PDB file of C-alpha atoms in Angstrom:
ATOM      1  CA  MET A   1     188.164 131.216 -43.882  1.00 80.00           C
ATOM      2  CA  PRO A   2     191.781 132.386 -43.473  1.00 90.00           C
ATOM      3  CA  VAL A   3     192.368 134.374 -40.307  1.00 94.00           C
ATOM      4  CA  THR A   4     195.303 136.361 -38.963  1.00 94.00           C
ATOM      5  CA  GLU A   5     196.915 135.521 -35.650  1.00 96.00           C
ATOM      6  CA  PHE A   6     197.751 138.499 -33.469  1.00 96.00           C
ATOM      7  CA  SER A   7     199.721 137.641 -30.365  1.00 97.00           C
ATOM      8  CA  ARG A   8     202.111 139.401 -28.006  1.00 97.00           C
ATOM      9  CA  LEU A   9     205.030 137.831 -26.194  1.00 97.00           C
ATOM     10  CA  THR A  10     207.279 139.370 -23.555  1.00 96.00           C
ATOM     11  CA  LEU A  11     210.839 138.361 -22.829  1.00 93.00           C
ATOM     12  CA  LYS A  12     211.154 137.427 -19.172  1.00 92.00           C
ATOM     13  CA  LYS A  13     212.795 140.234 -17.180  1.00 83.00           C
ATOM     14  CA  ARG A  14     215.446 138.029 -15.632  1.00 80.00           C
ATOM     15  CA  LEU A  15     217.024 137.041 -18.949  1.00 82.00           C
ATOM     16  CA  ASP A  16     220.731 137.782 -19.189  1.00 80.00           C
ATOM     17  CA  GLU A  17     222.654 138.739 -22.323  1.00 79.00           C
ATOM     18  CA  GLU A  18     223.403 135.094 -23.110  1.00 82.00           C
ATOM     19  CA  GLN A  19     219.783 133.971 -22.849  1.00 88.00           C
ATOM     20  CA  LYS A  20     218.283 136.647 -25.116  1.00 87.00           C
ATOM     21  CA  PRO A  21     220.004 135.335 -28.278  1.00 89.00           C
ATOM     22  CA  VAL A  22     218.738 131.854 -27.386  1.00 90.00           C
ATOM     23  CA  ALA A  23     215.205 133.242 -27.193  1.00 92.00           C
ATOM     24  CA  MET A  24     215.624 134.998 -30.560  1.00 92.00           C
ATOM     25  CA  ARG A  25     216.829 131.823 -32.257  1.00 93.00           C
ATOM     26  CA  GLY A  26     213.890 129.951 -30.759  1.00 94.00           C
ATOM     27  CA  LEU A  27     211.463 132.541 -32.105  1.00 95.00           C
ATOM     28  CA  SER A  28     213.121 132.338 -35.505  1.00 95.00           C
ATOM     29  CA  ARG A  29     212.606 128.582 -35.443  1.00 95.00           C
ATOM     30  CA  ALA A  30     208.968 129.060 -34.417  1.00 95.00           C
ATOM     31  CA  LYS A  31     208.434 131.371 -37.388  1.00 95.00           C
ATOM     32  CA  LYS A  32     209.914 128.833 -39.802  1.00 95.00           C
ATOM     33  CA  LEU A  33     207.921 125.926 -38.401  1.00 96.00           C
ATOM     34  CA  MET A  34     204.625 127.841 -38.530  1.00 97.00           C
ATOM     35  CA  GLU A  35     205.311 128.890 -42.112  1.00 95.00           C
ATOM     36  CA  ASN A  36     206.095 125.295 -43.062  1.00 96.00           C
ATOM     37  CA  PHE A  37     202.918 124.094 -41.337  1.00 97.00           C
ATOM     38  CA  THR A  38     200.550 126.641 -42.876  1.00 96.00           C
ATOM     39  CA  GLY A  39     202.170 127.592 -46.173  1.00 95.00           C
ATOM     40  CA  TYR A  40     201.691 131.247 -45.198  1.00 92.00           C
ATOM     41  CA  ASP A  41     204.159 133.952 -44.183  1.00 89.00           C
ATOM     42  CA  PHE A  42     204.601 134.928 -40.547  1.00 93.00           C
ATOM     43  CA  HIS A  43     206.161 138.144 -39.259  1.00 92.00           C
ATOM     44  CA  LEU A  44     207.631 139.056 -35.890  1.00 94.00           C
ATOM     45  CA  PHE A  45     207.630 142.670 -34.784  1.00 95.00           C
ATOM     46  CA  GLN A  46     209.366 144.383 -31.880  1.00 95.00           C
ATOM     47  CA  GLU A  47     207.605 147.078 -29.895  1.00 97.00           C
ATOM     48  CA  ILE A  48     209.334 150.450 -29.912  1.00 97.00           C
ATOM     49  CA  GLU A  49     207.959 151.565 -26.540  1.00 96.00           C
ATOM     50  CA  ASP A  50     209.100 148.332 -24.869  1.00 95.00           C
ATOM     51  CA  PRO A  51     211.631 146.309 -26.921  1.00 92.00           C
ATOM     52  CA  ASN A  52     211.039 143.252 -24.705  1.00 93.00           C
ATOM     53  CA  ARG A  53     207.584 142.904 -26.278  1.00 96.00           C
ATOM     54  CA  ILE A  54     207.353 140.899 -29.490  1.00 96.00           C
ATOM     55  CA  TYR A  55     204.290 140.550 -31.719  1.00 96.00           C
ATOM     56  CA  ILE A  56     203.504 137.604 -33.970  1.00 96.00           C
ATOM     57  CA  VAL A  57     201.343 138.312 -37.007  1.00 94.00           C
ATOM     58  CA  GLY A  58     200.642 135.410 -39.330  1.00 94.00           C
ATOM     59  CA  GLN A  59     197.908 133.742 -41.318  1.00 93.00           C
ATOM     60  CA  TRP A  60     196.137 130.456 -40.649  1.00 96.00           C
ATOM     61  CA  ALA A  61     193.637 128.650 -42.845  1.00 95.00           C
ATOM     62  CA  SER A  62     191.191 128.850 -39.932  1.00 95.00           C
ATOM     63  CA  VAL A  63     191.045 129.225 -36.173  1.00 96.00           C
ATOM     64  CA  GLU A  64     190.587 125.461 -36.006  1.00 97.00           C
ATOM     65  CA  GLN A  65     193.820 124.821 -37.905  1.00 97.00           C
ATOM     66  CA  HIS A  66     195.717 126.948 -35.426  1.00 98.00           C
ATOM     67  CA  MET A  67     194.101 125.826 -32.181  1.00 97.00           C
ATOM     68  CA  ASN A  68     193.185 122.197 -32.925  1.00 97.00           C
ATOM     69  CA  GLU A  69     195.968 121.142 -35.287  1.00 98.00           C
ATOM     70  CA  TRP A  70     199.023 123.314 -34.635  1.00 98.00           C
ATOM     71  CA  ILE A  71     198.770 123.934 -30.876  1.00 96.00           C
ATOM     72  CA  PRO A  72     198.751 120.231 -29.873  1.00 97.00           C
ATOM     73  CA  SER A  73     201.262 119.245 -32.575  1.00 97.00           C
ATOM     74  CA  GLU A  74     204.613 117.742 -31.657  1.00 96.00           C
ATOM     75  CA  ALA A  75     206.444 120.646 -33.316  1.00 95.00           C
ATOM     76  CA  ASN A  76     204.594 123.276 -31.302  1.00 96.00           C
ATOM     77  CA  GLN A  77     204.854 121.395 -28.027  1.00 96.00           C
ATOM     78  CA  GLY A  78     208.602 121.219 -28.577  1.00 94.00           C
ATOM     79  CA  LEU A  79     208.707 124.976 -29.122  1.00 94.00           C
ATOM     80  CA  LEU A  80     206.724 125.608 -25.952  1.00 93.00           C
ATOM     81  CA  LYS A  81     209.142 123.470 -23.961  1.00 94.00           C
ATOM     82  CA  GLU A  82     212.059 125.348 -25.519  1.00 91.00           C
ATOM     83  CA  LEU A  83     210.682 128.837 -24.868  1.00 94.00           C
ATOM     84  CA  VAL A  84     208.639 128.554 -21.669  1.00 93.00           C
ATOM     85  CA  SER A  85     211.523 129.649 -19.453  1.00 92.00           C
ATOM     86  CA  LEU A  86     212.387 132.583 -21.718  1.00 94.00           C
ATOM     87  CA  ILE A  87     209.118 134.142 -22.863  1.00 95.00           C
ATOM     88  CA  ASP A  88     205.652 134.907 -21.474  1.00 95.00           C
ATOM     89  CA  VAL A  89     202.569 134.891 -23.720  1.00 95.00           C
ATOM     90  CA  ASP A  90     200.571 138.043 -22.945  1.00 96.00           C
ATOM     91  CA  TYR A  91     197.705 137.296 -25.303  1.00 96.00           C
ATOM     92  CA  LEU A  92     196.829 135.421 -28.475  1.00 97.00           C
ATOM     93  CA  PHE A  93     193.750 135.837 -30.634  1.00 97.00           C
ATOM     94  CA  HIS A  94     192.657 136.012 -34.273  1.00 97.00           C
ATOM     95  CA  ILE A  95     191.320 138.832 -36.401  1.00 96.00           C
ATOM     96  CA  ASP A  96     189.248 138.731 -39.565  1.00 94.00           C
ATOM     97  CA  VAL A  97     191.742 140.475 -41.846  1.00 85.00           C
ATOM     98  CA  SER A  98     194.102 139.224 -44.548  1.00 78.00           C
ATOM     99  CA  LEU A  99     197.769 139.171 -43.619  1.00 73.00           C
ATOM    100  CA  GLY A 100     198.681 140.594 -47.007  1.00 70.00           C
ATOM    101  CA  SER A 101     196.893 143.855 -46.249  1.00 68.00           C
ATOM    102  CA  ILE A 102     198.896 144.581 -43.107  1.00 77.00           C
ATOM    103  CA  PRO A 103     201.752 147.157 -43.279  1.00 64.00           C
ATOM    104  CA  PRO A 104     204.609 148.135 -43.020  1.00 71.00           C
ATOM    105  CA  ASN A 105     205.924 149.005 -46.462  1.00 75.00           C
ATOM    106  CA  ASP A 106     209.131 150.347 -47.966  1.00 77.00           C
ATOM    107  CA  LYS A 107     208.128 153.952 -47.298  1.00 79.00           C
ATOM    108  CA  ALA A 108     206.985 153.294 -43.737  1.00 85.00           C
ATOM    109  CA  PRO A 109     209.267 151.011 -41.696  1.00 90.00           C
ATOM    110  CA  ILE A 110     207.058 151.069 -38.602  1.00 94.00           C
ATOM    111  CA  PHE A 111     203.366 150.920 -37.902  1.00 92.00           C
ATOM    112  CA  SER A 112     201.038 151.637 -35.053  1.00 96.00           C
ATOM    113  CA  VAL A 113     198.902 148.846 -33.664  1.00 96.00           C
ATOM    114  CA  GLY A 114     195.685 150.086 -32.111  1.00 96.00           C
ATOM    115  CA  LYS A 115     193.515 147.768 -30.029  1.00 97.00           C
ATOM    116  CA  HIS A 116     190.182 149.597 -30.025  1.00 98.00           C
ATOM    117  CA  VAL A 117     187.865 148.154 -27.375  1.00 98.00           C
ATOM    118  CA  MET A 118     184.167 148.976 -27.125  1.00 98.00           C
ATOM    119  CA  GLU A 119     180.962 147.674 -25.629  1.00 98.00           C
ATOM    120  CA  SER A 120     179.147 145.421 -28.091  1.00 98.00           C
ATOM    121  CA  ASP A 121     176.281 147.836 -28.674  1.00 98.00           C
ATOM    122  CA  GLU A 122     178.773 150.542 -29.700  1.00 98.00           C
ATOM    123  CA  ARG A 123     180.119 148.568 -32.666  1.00 98.00           C
ATOM    124  CA  PRO A 124     177.658 149.931 -35.259  1.00 98.00           C
ATOM    125  CA  GLY A 125     178.398 153.501 -34.173  1.00 98.00           C
ATOM    126  CA  PHE A 126     182.129 152.898 -34.231  1.00 98.00           C
ATOM    127  CA  GLU A 127     181.986 151.350 -37.698  1.00 98.00           C
ATOM    128  CA  SER A 128     179.945 154.262 -39.020  1.00 98.00           C
ATOM    129  CA  THR A 129     182.246 156.890 -37.503  1.00 98.00           C
ATOM    130  CA  PHE A 130     185.418 155.092 -38.557  1.00 97.00           C
ATOM    131  CA  ASP A 131     184.226 154.701 -42.139  1.00 97.00           C
ATOM    132  CA  LYS A 132     183.301 158.381 -42.173  1.00 97.00           C
ATOM    133  CA  ARG A 133     186.602 159.618 -40.720  1.00 97.00           C
ATOM    134  CA  ARG A 134     189.192 157.103 -41.951  1.00 96.00           C
ATOM    135  CA  SER A 135     190.095 159.387 -44.877  1.00 96.00           C
ATOM    136  CA  ASP A 136     191.406 161.913 -42.337  1.00 97.00           C
ATOM    137  CA  LEU A 137     193.825 159.264 -41.097  1.00 96.00           C
ATOM    138  CA  GLU A 138     194.701 157.996 -44.568  1.00 95.00           C
ATOM    139  CA  ALA A 139     195.606 161.529 -45.661  1.00 94.00           C
ATOM    140  CA  HIS A 140     198.562 161.469 -43.236  1.00 94.00           C
ATOM    141  CA  ALA A 141     199.617 157.807 -43.265  1.00 93.00           C
ATOM    142  CA  PRO A 142     202.261 156.970 -45.924  1.00 91.00           C
ATOM    143  CA  GLY A 143     200.503 153.811 -47.070  1.00 88.00           C
ATOM    144  CA  SER A 144     197.318 151.800 -46.789  1.00 88.00           C
ATOM    145  CA  ILE A 145     195.782 151.241 -43.382  1.00 91.00           C
ATOM    146  CA  SER A 146     194.260 147.903 -42.447  1.00 91.00           C
ATOM    147  CA  GLY A 147     192.088 146.591 -39.653  1.00 92.00           C
ATOM    148  CA  GLY A 148     189.998 143.667 -38.524  1.00 94.00           C
ATOM    149  CA  TRP A 149     187.688 142.505 -35.760  1.00 97.00           C
ATOM    150  CA  ARG A 150     188.781 140.171 -32.994  1.00 97.00           C
ATOM    151  CA  ILE A 151     187.148 136.783 -33.471  1.00 97.00           C
ATOM    152  CA  GLU A 152     187.441 135.477 -29.905  1.00 96.00           C
ATOM    153  CA  LYS A 153     185.376 138.123 -28.132  1.00 92.00           C
ATOM    154  CA  GLU A 154     185.169 138.984 -24.471  1.00 92.00           C
ATOM    155  CA  PRO A 155     181.567 138.866 -23.201  1.00 95.00           C
ATOM    156  CA  GLY A 156     179.757 142.087 -24.032  1.00 96.00           C
ATOM    157  CA  ARG A 157     182.706 143.624 -25.849  1.00 97.00           C
ATOM    158  CA  GLU A 158     184.138 144.018 -29.346  1.00 98.00           C
ATOM    159  CA  GLU A 159     187.718 144.778 -30.344  1.00 98.00           C
ATOM    160  CA  PHE A 160     188.936 146.313 -33.581  1.00 97.00           C
ATOM    161  CA  VAL A 161     192.677 146.019 -34.301  1.00 96.00           C
ATOM    162  CA  LEU A 162     193.992 148.748 -36.588  1.00 96.00           C
ATOM    163  CA  PHE A 163     197.371 148.725 -38.377  1.00 94.00           C
ATOM    164  CA  VAL A 164     198.664 152.072 -39.666  1.00 94.00           C
ATOM    165  CA  PRO A 165     202.048 152.594 -41.390  1.00 94.00           C
ATOM    166  CA  TRP A 166     204.280 155.525 -40.389  1.00 95.00           C
ATOM    167  CA  LYS A 167     207.747 156.754 -41.311  1.00 93.00           C
ATOM    168  CA  ASN A 168     208.508 157.119 -37.603  1.00 94.00           C
ATOM    169  CA  VAL A 169     206.767 157.674 -34.275  1.00 96.00           C
ATOM    170  CA  ASP A 170     207.124 161.448 -34.555  1.00 96.00           C
ATOM    171  CA  GLN A 171     205.067 161.455 -37.740  1.00 96.00           C
ATOM    172  CA  HIS A 172     202.260 159.694 -35.908  1.00 96.00           C
ATOM    173  CA  LEU A 173     202.476 162.108 -32.983  1.00 96.00           C
ATOM    174  CA  ALA A 174     202.381 165.042 -35.379  1.00 97.00           C
ATOM    175  CA  PHE A 175     199.093 163.740 -36.804  1.00 96.00           C
ATOM    176  CA  ALA A 176     197.570 164.157 -33.330  1.00 94.00           C
ATOM    177  CA  LYS A 177     198.071 167.917 -33.636  1.00 95.00           C
ATOM    178  CA  THR A 178     196.137 168.327 -36.884  1.00 97.00           C
ATOM    179  CA  LYS A 179     192.570 169.309 -37.664  1.00 96.00           C
ATOM    180  CA  GLU A 180     192.124 165.969 -39.401  1.00 97.00           C
ATOM    181  CA  PHE A 181     192.895 164.225 -36.138  1.00 97.00           C
ATOM    182  CA  GLU A 182     190.275 166.274 -34.324  1.00 96.00           C
ATOM    183  CA  ARG A 183     187.685 164.841 -36.702  1.00 97.00           C
ATOM    184  CA  TYR A 184     189.132 161.332 -36.647  1.00 97.00           C
ATOM    185  CA  ALA A 185     189.146 161.356 -32.836  1.00 97.00           C
ATOM    186  CA  GLU A 186     185.347 161.154 -32.900  1.00 97.00           C
ATOM    187  CA  ILE A 187     185.845 157.367 -32.809  1.00 98.00           C
ATOM    188  CA  ARG A 188     186.751 157.810 -29.135  1.00 97.00           C
ATOM    189  CA  ASP A 189     183.099 158.474 -28.378  1.00 97.00           C
ATOM    190  CA  HIS A 190     182.461 154.752 -28.932  1.00 98.00           C
ATOM    191  CA  LEU A 191     185.470 153.303 -27.100  1.00 98.00           C
ATOM    192  CA  VAL A 192     186.258 152.033 -23.630  1.00 97.00           C
ATOM    193  CA  LEU A 193     189.323 154.250 -23.446  1.00 95.00           C
ATOM    194  CA  ILE A 194     190.843 152.588 -20.388  1.00 95.00           C
ATOM    195  CA  ALA A 195     190.988 149.294 -22.336  1.00 95.00           C
ATOM    196  CA  THR A 196     192.132 150.803 -25.635  1.00 95.00           C
ATOM    197  CA  GLU A 197     195.863 150.945 -26.402  1.00 95.00           C
ATOM    198  CA  ILE A 198     198.139 152.003 -29.237  1.00 96.00           C
ATOM    199  CA  ARG A 199     201.730 150.835 -29.644  1.00 97.00           C
ATOM    200  CA  HIS A 200     204.370 151.154 -32.367  1.00 97.00           C
ATOM    201  CA  VAL A 201     206.262 148.206 -33.792  1.00 96.00           C
ATOM    202  CA  ALA A 202     209.012 147.491 -36.316  1.00 94.00           C
ATOM    203  CA  LEU A 203     209.852 144.326 -38.219  1.00 92.00           C
ATOM    204  CA  MET A 204     212.463 142.240 -36.394  1.00 91.00           C
ATOM    205  CA  GLU A 205     215.669 141.008 -37.944  1.00 87.00           C
ATOM    206  CA  LEU A 206     215.919 137.448 -36.663  1.00 88.00           C
ATOM    207  CA  PRO A 207     218.988 135.204 -36.475  1.00 87.00           C
ATOM    208  CA  PRO A 208     219.039 131.828 -38.228  1.00 83.00           C
ATOM    209  CA  PRO A 209     216.506 129.528 -36.552  1.00 77.00           C
ATOM    210  CA  ALA A 210     217.645 127.275 -33.713  1.00 58.00           C
ATOM    211  CA  MET A 211     217.853 123.609 -34.681  1.00 57.00           C
ATOM    212  CA  GLU A 212     216.227 120.916 -32.591  1.00 55.00           C
ATOM    213  CA  ASN A 213     219.513 119.885 -31.039  1.00 48.00           C
ATOM    214  CA  ASP A 214     220.506 123.417 -30.024  1.00 46.00           C
ATOM    215  CA  ALA A 215     220.655 124.107 -26.308  1.00 40.00           C
ATOM    216  CA  ALA A 216     217.618 126.066 -25.157  1.00 37.00           C
TER     217      ALA A 216
END
């Protein structure tokens, strides 16, 4: 079953202005190599709240293809060697949602990424409340929303990752002041709020990919 990778990278704080372009070219090369390996598109997004954070969203034929075939491959090991001094991997996991259903779109250049964490026994209640109230969110979002469940679960917990398109951050913040949001916010009753986070991201414009003989 195809799955979507959701991972977050952070540029190391000590990088100077000469090293950052090297990191960007390396990430561009990683994108190209993963697309060649899988036959699927991959996208890199930059966080608006912290531009040093970069998200990879891409599709794999299965978790096994990613973890057992790509990760130990010569191409990936070369990438890791190239990028290890430039970038930290904050997390990497897979969600059960099609890449093609994930925003943004032409009318909404950014989207919010919500990592909704709950105790396992709260999942049915969350699903019921979300299904009941999602129309309140959809009424304000300029495009289709999309979400999926984390496949690699922490013991006793579930995580639902929600992608919502917006024209800008202010539009999202304005939603929080509406009556529709008051109803939609009932999902909070099921969440571990201290572990739940929402960030905003925009599609990155990447330079041409670094070639194997480029200096890293």
